CSV table of C-alpha atoms in Angstrom, one decimal:
chain,number,residue,atom,x,y,z
A,9,MET,CA,7.9,7.0,18.7
A,10,LEU,CA,10.1,7.5,15.7
A,11,PHE,CA,10.5,3.8,14.8
A,12,ARG,CA,6.8,3.4,14.3
A,13,SER,CA,7.0,5.7,11.3
A,14,ILE,CA,9.7,3.8,9.4
A,15,GLY,CA,8.4,1.7,6.7
A,16,VAL,CA,9.4,0.4,3.3
A,17,ALA,CA,8.6,3.1,0.7
A,18,PRO,CA,8.6,2.4,-3.0
A,19,ALA,CA,12.1,1.5,-4.1
A,20,PRO,CA,14.1,4.2,-5.9
A,21,ALA,CA,15.3,3.8,-9.5
A,22,SER,CA,18.9,3.0,-8.3
A,23,PRO,CA,19.1,0.3,-5.7
A,24,VAL,CA,21.9,0.4,-3.1
A,25,ALA,CA,24.7,-2.1,-3.6
A,26,ALA,CA,25.6,-4.3,-0.6
A,27,GLY,CA,29.0,-2.6,-0.3
A,28,GLU,CA,27.4,0.8,-0.1
A,29,ILE,CA,25.1,0.1,2.8
A,30,PRO,CA,27.5,0.9,5.7
A,31,ALA,CA,28.3,4.4,4.2
A,32,ARG,CA,24.7,5.1,3.5
A,33,ILE,CA,23.7,4.3,7.1
A,34,GLN,CA,26.4,6.6,8.4
A,35,ALA,CA,25.3,9.3,6.1
A,36,ALA,CA,21.7,9.0,7.2
A,37,LEU,CA,22.7,9.2,10.9
A,38,GLN,CA,24.6,12.5,10.1
A,39,GLU,CA,21.5,14.3,9.0
A,40,ALA,CA,20.7,17.4,11.1
A,41,SER,CA,17.3,16.6,12.4
A,42,PRO,CA,15.6,13.4,13.8
A,43,GLU,CA,13.0,13.7,11.0
A,44,ALA,CA,15.7,13.8,8.3
A,45,ARG,CA,17.5,10.8,9.8
A,46,LEU,CA,14.3,9.0,9.9
A,47,SER,CA,13.5,9.8,6.3
A,48,ALA,CA,17.0,8.8,5.1
A,49,LEU,CA,16.9,5.4,6.8
A,50,ASP,CA,13.4,4.9,5.4
A,51,GLU,CA,14.7,5.6,1.9
A,52,LEU,CA,17.7,3.3,2.5
A,53,ALA,CA,15.6,0.4,3.7
A,54,ALA,CA,13.5,0.7,0.5
A,55,ALA,CA,16.6,0.8,-1.7
A,56,ILE,CA,18.2,-2.4,-0.3
A,57,ALA,CA,17.4,-5.4,-2.3
A,58,PRO,CA,15.5,-8.1,-0.3
A,59,GLU,CA,18.3,-10.6,-0.7
A,60,ASN,CA,20.8,-8.1,0.9
A,61,ALA,CA,18.5,-7.1,3.8
A,62,ARG,CA,19.6,-10.0,6.0
A,63,GLY,CA,23.3,-8.9,5.8
A,64,ALA,CA,22.3,-5.4,6.8
A,65,LEU,CA,20.7,-6.4,10.0
A,66,ALA,CA,24.0,-6.5,11.9
A,67,LEU,CA,24.7,-2.9,10.7
A,68,ALA,CA,21.2,-1.9,11.9
A,69,SER,CA,21.9,-3.4,15.4
A,70,ALA,CA,24.9,-1.0,15.7
A,71,ILE,CA,22.8,2.1,15.5
A,72,SER,CA,22.9,3.7,19.0
A,73,GLN,CA,19.5,5.6,19.0
A,74,ALA,CA,16.9,3.0,20.0
A,75,ASP,CA,14.0,4.3,17.9
A,76,LEU,CA,16.0,4.6,14.7
A,77,ARG,CA,17.7,1.2,15.4
A,78,GLN,CA,14.4,-0.7,15.9
A,79,GLY,CA,12.6,1.0,13.0
A,80,PHE,CA,15.4,0.3,10.6
A,81,LEU,CA,15.8,-3.2,11.8
A,82,HIS,CA,12.1,-4.0,11.3
A,83,ALA,CA,12.1,-2.3,7.9
A,84,LEU,CA,15.0,-4.6,6.9
A,85,LEU,CA,13.1,-7.6,8.1
A,86,ARG,CA,10.2,-6.7,5.9
A,87,ARG,CA,12.5,-6.4,2.9
A,88,TRP,CA,14.2,-9.8,3.8
A,89,GLY,CA,10.7,-11.3,4.1
A,90,GLU,CA,10.0,-10.5,0.4
A,91,ALA,CA,12.8,-13.0,-0.6
A,92,GLU,CA,13.0,-15.4,2.4
A,93,PRO,CA,9.8,-15.1,4.5
A,94,ALA,CA,10.4,-18.2,6.7
A,95,ALA,CA,13.9,-17.1,7.6
A,96,ALA,CA,12.8,-13.5,8.2
A,97,LEU,CA,9.9,-14.6,10.4
A,98,ALA,CA,12.2,-16.9,12.4
A,99,HIS,CA,14.5,-14.0,13.1
A,100,ALA,CA,11.6,-11.7,14.0
A,101,GLN,CA,10.5,-14.3,16.6
A,102,SER,CA,13.8,-13.9,18.4
A,103,LEU,CA,13.3,-10.2,18.9
A,104,PRO,CA,11.6,-8.6,22.0
A,105,ALA,CA,7.8,-9.0,21.9
A,106,THR,CA,6.8,-5.5,20.9
A,107,ASP,CA,4.0,-4.0,18.9
A,108,GLU,CA,6.6,-3.4,16.1
A,109,ARG,CA,7.4,-7.1,16.0
A,110,VAL,CA,3.7,-8.0,15.8
A,111,SER,CA,3.3,-5.5,12.9
A,112,THR,CA,6.3,-6.7,11.1
A,113,THR,CA,5.3,-10.4,11.4
A,114,HIS,CA,1.8,-9.6,10.2
A,115,GLU,CA,3.1,-7.8,7.1
A,116,ILE,CA,5.5,-10.5,6.1
A,117,LEU,CA,2.9,-13.2,6.6
A,118,GLU,CA,0.3,-11.3,4.6
A,119,LEU,CA,2.7,-11.0,1.7
A,120,TRP,CA,3.8,-14.6,2.0
A,121,ALA,CA,0.2,-15.8,2.1
A,122,SER,CA,-0.6,-13.8,-1.1
A,123,ARG,CA,2.1,-15.8,-2.9
A,124,ASP,CA,1.9,-19.2,-1.1
A,125,ALA,CA,-1.0,-19.5,1.3
A,126,ARG,CA,-0.3,-23.1,2.1
A,127,ALA,CA,3.3,-22.5,3.2
A,128,ALA,CA,2.4,-19.4,5.2
A,129,ALA,CA,-0.4,-21.3,7.0
A,130,ALA,CA,2.0,-24.2,7.7
A,131,TRP,CA,4.5,-21.9,9.3
A,132,ALA,CA,1.8,-20.2,11.5
A,133,GLN,CA,0.4,-23.5,12.6
A,134,GLN,CA,3.7,-24.8,13.9
A,135,LEU,CA,4.1,-22.0,16.3
A,136,PRO,CA,3.5,-22.7,20.0
A,137,ALA,CA,0.0,-22.0,21.3
A,138,GLY,CA,-0.4,-18.4,22.4
A,139,PRO,CA,-1.0,-14.9,21.2
A,140,ALA,CA,1.9,-15.0,18.6
A,141,LYS,CA,0.3,-18.1,16.9
A,142,ASN,CA,-3.2,-16.5,16.9
A,143,GLN,CA,-1.9,-13.3,15.4
A,144,ALA,CA,0.0,-15.2,12.7
A,145,LEU,CA,-3.0,-17.3,11.8
A,146,GLN,CA,-5.1,-14.1,11.7
A,147,ALA,CA,-2.7,-12.5,9.3
A,148,VAL,CA,-2.7,-15.5,6.9
A,149,ALA,CA,-6.5,-15.8,7.0
A,150,GLN,CA,-6.9,-12.1,6.3
A,151,SER,CA,-4.7,-12.3,3.3
A,152,LEU,CA,-6.2,-15.5,2.0
A,153,SER,CA,-9.8,-14.4,2.4
A,154,GLY,CA,-9.6,-12.1,-0.6
A,155,SER,CA,-9.0,-15.1,-2.9
A,156,ASP,CA,-10.3,-18.1,-1.0
A,157,ALA,CA,-12.5,-17.0,1.9
A,158,LYS,CA,-13.7,-20.6,2.6
A,159,ALA,CA,-10.1,-21.8,3.0
A,160,ALA,CA,-9.4,-18.8,5.3
A,161,PHE,CA,-12.5,-19.6,7.4
A,162,ASP,CA,-11.5,-23.3,7.6
A,163,LEU,CA,-8.0,-22.2,8.8
A,164,LEU,CA,-9.6,-20.2,11.7
A,165,ARG,CA,-12.1,-22.9,12.5
A,166,GLN,CA,-9.5,-25.7,12.7
A,167,ALA,CA,-7.4,-23.5,15.0
A,168,GLY,CA,-10.4,-23.0,17.3
A,169,MET,CA,-10.3,-19.2,16.8
A,170,LEU,CA,-13.9,-18.6,15.8
A,171,ARG,CA,-14.9,-17.4,19.3
A,172,ASN,CA,-11.9,-15.0,19.5
A,173,PRO,CA,-13.1,-11.4,18.8
A,174,GLU,CA,-9.7,-10.6,17.4
A,175,SER,CA,-9.7,-13.5,14.9
A,176,GLY,CA,-11.1,-11.5,12.0
A,177,ALA,CA,-13.7,-14.2,11.3
A,178,ASP,CA,-16.3,-11.6,10.7
A,179,LEU,CA,-14.2,-10.0,7.9
A,180,VAL,CA,-13.5,-13.4,6.4
A,181,LEU,CA,-17.2,-14.3,6.3
A,182,GLY,CA,-18.0,-10.9,4.8
A,183,ASN,CA,-15.5,-11.5,2.0
A,184,TRP,CA,-17.1,-15.0,1.5
A,185,ALA,CA,-20.6,-13.4,1.4
A,186,ALA,CA,-19.5,-11.1,-1.4
A,187,GLN,CA,-18.9,-14.1,-3.6
A,188,ASP,CA,-21.2,-16.8,-2.1
A,189,PRO,CA,-23.6,-15.5,0.5
A,190,VAL,CA,-25.4,-18.8,0.9
A,191,GLY,CA,-22.1,-20.6,1.7
A,192,ALA,CA,-21.2,-17.8,4.2
A,193,VAL,CA,-24.5,-18.1,6.0
A,194,ARG,CA,-24.0,-21.9,6.3
A,195,ALA,CA,-20.5,-21.4,7.7
A,196,LEU,CA,-21.9,-18.9,10.2
A,197,ALA,CA,-23.5,-21.8,12.1
A,198,ASP,CA,-20.0,-22.8,13.1
A,199,VAL,CA,-19.3,-19.5,14.9
A,200,PRO,CA,-20.3,-19.8,18.6
A,201,ALA,CA,-22.9,-17.4,19.9
A,202,GLY,CA,-21.5,-14.1,21.1
A,203,THR,CA,-19.9,-10.9,19.9
A,204,MET,CA,-18.1,-12.5,17.0
A,205,ARG,CA,-21.2,-14.2,15.7
A,206,ASP,CA,-23.2,-10.9,15.9
A,207,THR,CA,-20.6,-8.9,14.0
A,208,ALA,CA,-20.1,-11.7,11.5
A,209,THR,CA,-23.9,-11.7,10.9
A,210,SER,CA,-23.8,-8.0,10.2
A,211,SER,CA,-20.8,-8.4,7.9
A,212,ILE,CA,-22.6,-11.1,5.8
A,213,ALA,CA,-25.8,-9.0,5.6
A,214,SER,CA,-23.8,-5.9,4.4
A,215,GLN,CA,-21.8,-7.7,1.8
A,216,TRP,CA,-24.7,-9.8,0.5
A,217,ALA,CA,-26.8,-6.6,0.1
A,218,GLY,CA,-24.2,-5.3,-2.3
A,219,SER,CA,-25.2,-8.0,-4.8
A,220,ASP,CA,-28.8,-8.8,-3.8
A,221,PRO,CA,-30.3,-6.3,-1.2
A,222,VAL,CA,-33.7,-8.0,-1.4
A,223,ALA,CA,-32.4,-11.4,-0.5
A,224,ALA,CA,-30.1,-10.0,2.2
A,225,SER,CA,-33.0,-8.1,3.8
A,226,ALA,CA,-35.1,-11.2,3.7
A,227,TRP,CA,-32.5,-13.3,5.4
A,228,ALA,CA,-31.8,-10.6,8.0
A,229,ARG,CA,-35.5,-10.4,8.9
A,230,SER,CA,-35.7,-14.2,9.2
A,231,LEU,CA,-33.3,-14.3,12.1
A,232,PRO,CA,-34.6,-14.6,15.7
A,233,ASP,CA,-34.9,-11.4,17.6
A,234,GLY,CA,-31.6,-10.3,19.2
A,235,PRO,CA,-28.5,-8.2,18.6
A,236,ALA,CA,-27.5,-10.1,15.4
A,237,ARG,CA,-30.9,-9.6,13.7
A,238,ARG,CA,-31.1,-6.0,14.7
A,239,ASN,CA,-27.6,-5.2,13.5
A,240,ALA,CA,-28.1,-7.2,10.2
A,241,ILE,CA,-31.3,-5.2,9.5
A,242,ARG,CA,-29.5,-2.0,10.2
A,243,SER,CA,-26.5,-2.9,7.9
A,244,PRO,CA,-25.9,-0.1,5.3
A,245,THR,CA,-27.6,-1.7,2.3
A,246,SER,CA,-29.8,-4.4,3.5
A,247,SER,CA,-32.0,-1.9,5.4
A,248,ARG,CA,-32.9,-0.3,2.1
A,249,SER,CA,-35.0,-3.2,0.9
A,250,THR,CA,-37.7,-5.1,2.8
A,251,GLY,CA,-39.0,-7.3,0.0
A,252,TRP,CA,-39.9,-10.9,0.8
A,253,THR,CA,-41.6,-12.5,-2.1
A,254,SER,CA,-38.8,-12.3,-4.7
A,255,SER,CA,-36.2,-13.4,-2.2
A,256,ARG,CA,-38.1,-16.4,-0.8
A,257,ALA,CA,-36.3,-19.0,-3.0
A,258,THR,CA,-32.9,-17.7,-1.9
A,259,CYS,CA,-33.8,-17.4,1.7
A,260,SER,CA,-35.3,-20.9,1.7
A,261,SER,CA,-32.1,-22.4,0.3
A,262,VAL,CA,-30.2,-21.0,3.2
A,263,THR,CA,-32.6,-21.9,6.0
A,264,ALA,CA,-32.9,-25.4,4.6
A,265,SER,CA,-29.4,-26.2,5.8
A,266,SER,CA,-29.1,-23.6,8.6
A,267,SER,CA,-32.3,-22.8,10.5
A,268,PRO,CA,-32.8,-19.4,12.1
A,269,SER,CA,-32.4,-21.0,15.5
A,270,ASP,CA,-29.0,-22.2,14.5
A,271,THR,CA,-28.0,-18.8,13.4
A,272,GLU,CA,-28.4,-17.3,16.8
A,273,ARG,CA,-28.1,-20.2,19.2
């Protein structure tokens, strides 16, 4: 569908003034081909200043072609979200529940979380229980995990999302393991047994192996037999090293607080 292709491209050198937006929309809609109209609206959305995007939403709603209308509307929401994320997200929640709305909400929340993770998390947590709330929390955790993976994991844990295979907890723990593998392994004990725990185990092993393949391999081979152990051993880097002796101290520091039976209960 056409609207799926519309996104916010890098802003051009000369932003479009608020008073010029109606004429620019009409000019875009007069382009000869659907692709040209799509491109023109894409460029226009990128040129509108975030603080002017809200006022342009009514103009977007007047576009008769549904694909172009929806694409331009969501592109404007993303621009608005750069200046007023809470207001833009509130407006997005009033729109029909489509994949495009989910994608737009996710993008706005990720940007907001990169600037003010606490405010973005608070907004997500106040949503009614359901898929929209889960997706919002996932977006915040995903953004936050790059700078504070522990806080991202705590957000998912407090929301009861660690069992959810769509939560992204495995990616969060992988990011945590890249900085603090022992802490990530201890947190893994909070993930219920199942698919998420298996994939999180593999993610930790792979990331840990990037900094200490010997210790990562030792930990992977200390796990009880099962899918998690096999996948961890087969992870891209940890499988290259099978040393035990030099990793014994690191592996012991992990198992002292999280026994192998805890890791695959």
